[in-house]
Amino acid sequence: MRRIPLLIGLAVTATAAHPARAAAQAPPGPPGPPPGSGANLPSSPGTALSFVPPGVPMNVPPATGPGLLRDTNARLDDRRFTLRFACQRDGALQVRAPRIAPRAIAATRFRCVNQRATARLTVSTRSARRIARRSSVAATAVIDRARLHFTLTSRRRAAAVKGFWTDGHLQCDPGFLVEPDFTTKAATPVSTRGWVAVYTAATGWHWFGTLGENRGRWNAWTATRTGIAQFHPDASVTPVPWTLGPISVPPGSGRYAVGVYEIVYWVGGRADHQWQYVNAGTTGAVAAGSPTHYCVYP
């Protein structure tokens, strides 16, 4: 099944936004999997949208609370693992992994020093065995109201670095989140969801979707060999995209933004979930030659 792109424009309102460049307090890495990490998939979409609806405005407020510092694949060492994140005060956290257990699989308290904390956690023998059988699972660290999404793995080797969709992109100024025009060999129901992750040195990465922080709505479409059917009315070659936006990103404090898109292919009633980054800039990853993650809002 070939993955190529879908065009969804997202207007981002901000002052002096630019593709990634040298700057103080830059992220130590991109954010990694979006909220849910593939564990909170939608139900089968049923009837896809028959037209492209109006866009949904979205404001990105200044982030508060703890957040991950980079894409985190926390690896079990026997039954133990560590999690490093940005923080504002001492506290406690629980780690949940719905595919492993209905309740928290680990919990601990942490100290916040210079806006950074390292939590050391231990899972039960039963949970460790279940994780080992799957190799990796989607996990969420819960700290008060904050949700930190990461992957918990038993692999001895580091996971492959997540790549970019072929020609989706996050244009920085003026801003647009361009969804890849996904194609399939035969007409296939799909569900898609876009995210903007925003980083500051004080709060780490925070995710924003159509419904606010850590919340986004899935859209149901039909993918074909020429792209999303609804984006090509009357078999037009040029897509007519759905626009998520306008999106307002507050300037200041050295904010960095990354665009991500998820898709679920519904094949034979089963969900095939995929996610990747989109290039930051005015062109897609392939066209750009050397894709970059970040738009910068000084």
XYZ file of C-alpha atoms in Angstrom, residues 51-298:
248
model
C -17.718 16.881 0.769
C -14.998 19.030 2.322
C -16.560 20.879 5.308
C -15.575 24.370 6.501
C -12.367 24.689 8.463
C -12.179 24.615 12.263
C -10.430 27.580 13.978
C -7.915 26.618 16.662
C -6.030 28.752 19.191
C -2.834 27.402 20.719
C -2.619 28.913 24.231
C 0.666 29.329 26.106
C 1.568 25.851 27.346
C 1.599 25.128 31.072
C 2.560 22.077 33.096
C 5.125 19.327 32.413
C 6.006 17.974 28.971
C 8.417 15.545 27.332
C 11.681 16.956 26.000
C 12.001 14.743 22.931
C 10.751 11.603 21.217
C 11.033 9.057 24.022
C 11.354 5.315 23.609
C 11.638 4.301 27.266
C 13.360 0.902 27.381
C 12.732 -1.672 30.078
C 15.840 -2.886 31.878
C 14.398 -6.020 33.446
C 11.337 -4.289 34.975
C 12.690 -0.730 35.314
C 12.734 2.323 33.054
C 13.296 6.073 33.335
C 11.435 9.059 31.943
C 12.918 12.578 31.677
C 10.707 15.635 31.224
C 10.296 19.389 31.774
C 8.612 20.340 35.057
C 7.669 23.278 37.265
C 7.524 21.645 40.729
C 7.957 18.349 42.552
C 5.135 15.872 42.114
C 3.954 12.334 41.402
C 3.152 10.474 38.211
C 1.418 7.318 37.052
C 2.105 5.456 33.815
C -0.796 3.923 31.947
C -0.674 1.498 29.019
C -4.244 0.471 28.060
C -3.099 -2.472 25.946
C -1.247 -3.943 28.924
C -3.547 -3.275 31.878
C -6.723 -1.278 32.651
C -5.005 0.473 35.569
C -1.650 2.203 36.046
C 1.333 -0.107 35.443
C 3.823 2.053 37.394
C 3.888 5.057 39.734
C 6.459 7.163 41.556
C 7.249 10.604 42.935
C 9.821 12.938 41.360
C 11.852 16.018 42.203
C 11.928 19.024 39.882
C 15.391 20.661 39.677
C 16.094 23.514 37.238
C 12.837 22.731 35.377
C 13.893 19.132 34.727
C 12.927 15.833 36.347
C 13.890 12.183 35.907
C 11.317 9.647 37.068
C 12.495 6.095 37.792
C 9.717 3.542 37.525
C 9.193 -0.208 37.949
C 6.503 -2.383 36.381
C 5.247 -5.724 37.636
C 6.648 -8.996 36.311
C 3.333 -9.644 34.580
C 3.384 -6.244 32.833
C 7.016 -6.741 31.795
C 6.122 -10.052 30.156
C 3.208 -8.506 28.289
C 5.399 -5.662 27.023
C 8.064 -8.153 25.940
C 5.493 -10.125 23.921
C 4.538 -6.959 22.043
C 8.096 -5.515 21.889
C 6.661 -2.016 22.419
C 3.437 -0.431 23.669
C 1.893 3.040 23.722
C 2.139 4.558 27.198
C 1.069 7.788 28.910
C 2.576 9.408 31.992
C -0.137 11.228 33.962
C 1.002 14.175 36.103
C -1.955 16.072 37.550
C -3.844 17.112 34.374
C -0.832 16.711 32.058
C -0.506 13.746 29.702
C 2.951 12.781 28.395
C 2.742 10.308 25.514
C 5.639 7.957 24.776
C 6.559 4.417 23.724
C 7.582 1.796 26.274
C 9.749 -0.891 24.689
C 11.597 -4.069 25.609
C 13.836 -3.883 22.533
C 17.571 -3.972 22.999
C 18.154 -1.750 19.994
C 16.873 1.783 19.523
C 13.701 2.101 17.450
C 13.993 3.442 13.911
C 13.801 7.214 13.617
C 10.334 8.333 12.508
C 10.325 9.912 9.059
C 8.217 12.375 7.076
C 5.152 12.025 4.870
C 6.083 12.470 1.225
C 4.832 16.000 0.570
C 2.870 17.223 3.559
C 4.331 20.290 5.250
C 3.908 22.861 7.992
C 4.384 26.241 6.358
C 5.656 28.644 8.996
C 4.656 32.177 7.948
C 1.946 32.420 6.783
C 1.193 29.047 8.285
C -0.449 26.009 6.725
C -0.465 22.385 7.817
C -0.581 20.422 4.571
C -1.855 16.876 5.022
C -0.362 14.206 2.747
C -2.722 13.137 -0.071
C -2.901 9.488 0.932
C -3.347 6.947 -1.869
C -4.283 3.276 -1.952
C -4.424 0.720 -4.759
C -8.181 0.327 -4.277
C -10.764 2.654 -2.701
C -10.237 2.375 1.070
C -11.966 4.057 4.040
C -9.479 6.089 6.082
C -9.537 8.223 9.221
C -7.079 11.119 9.534
C -6.105 13.517 12.322
C -3.625 16.409 12.387
C -1.601 17.831 15.278
C 0.672 20.752 16.063
C 3.201 20.124 18.848
C 4.638 23.253 20.521
C 7.862 23.340 22.570
C 9.337 25.766 25.084
C 12.336 25.096 27.307
C 10.199 25.557 30.427
C 7.318 23.261 29.471
C 8.673 20.771 26.914
C 6.393 19.504 24.147
C 2.614 20.015 24.277
C 0.145 18.719 21.677
C -2.778 20.663 20.203
C -5.547 19.373 17.944
C -8.932 20.552 16.715
C -10.487 20.144 20.173
C -7.666 21.656 22.252
C -4.648 20.293 24.119
C -4.245 16.528 23.685
C -7.625 16.376 21.930
C -8.265 16.061 18.223
C -11.143 14.972 16.008
C -10.814 12.235 13.392
C -12.137 12.886 9.898
C -13.396 10.036 7.699
C -12.450 10.054 4.011
C -12.020 7.657 1.096
C -8.486 7.095 -0.196
C -8.059 6.064 -3.831
C -5.125 5.524 -6.177
C -5.233 9.239 -7.066
C -5.635 10.570 -3.513
C -8.478 11.401 -1.138
C -11.632 11.249 -3.267
C -13.314 14.219 -1.545
C -10.275 16.410 -2.305
C -10.572 15.755 -6.058
C -14.113 16.805 -7.038
C -14.998 16.006 -10.628
C -11.710 14.082 -10.858
C -9.672 17.291 -10.629
C -5.910 16.798 -10.554
C -5.272 19.581 -8.033
C -6.666 18.787 -4.556
C -9.248 21.069 -2.931
C -8.105 20.723 0.672
C -9.981 20.880 3.936
C -8.477 23.624 6.095
C -7.837 23.100 9.787
C -7.619 26.654 11.010
C -6.949 29.437 11.260
C -4.569 28.394 14.024
C -3.131 31.021 16.325
C 0.295 30.289 17.879
C 1.400 32.818 20.530
C 4.798 34.358 19.722
C 7.576 34.779 22.269
C 9.614 32.629 24.671
C 11.374 30.773 21.883
C 8.504 28.524 20.771
C 9.103 25.739 18.287
C 6.309 23.999 16.367
C 6.123 20.621 14.627
C 3.357 19.210 12.437
C 2.238 15.568 12.569
C -0.462 13.621 10.761
C -2.039 10.299 11.695
C -3.973 8.010 9.385
C -5.912 4.796 9.962
C -6.432 2.570 6.900
C -9.506 0.376 7.353
C -8.677 -2.820 5.473
C -10.989 -5.798 5.887
C -12.471 -4.171 8.975
C -9.060 -3.962 10.649
C -7.243 -0.732 11.571
C -3.760 -0.058 10.168
C -2.481 3.008 12.068
C 0.410 5.142 10.802
C 1.861 8.519 11.797
C 4.730 10.666 10.577
C 6.020 14.237 10.736
C 5.478 16.818 8.029
C 8.263 19.057 6.757
C 8.555 22.557 8.240
C 8.706 25.046 5.381
C 6.900 25.788 2.164
C 7.532 22.474 0.401
C 7.219 18.807 1.192
C 9.991 16.584 2.469
C 10.872 15.053 -0.900
C 10.803 18.377 -2.726
C 12.832 20.073 -0.008
C 15.609 17.495 -0.252
C 16.571 17.869 3.418
C 13.401 17.979 5.535
C 13.327 19.795 8.878
C 11.005 19.424 11.858
C 10.723 22.923 13.253
C 9.007 26.209 12.685
C 10.397 28.829 15.114
C 8.431 31.605 16.816
C 11.011 33.792 18.643
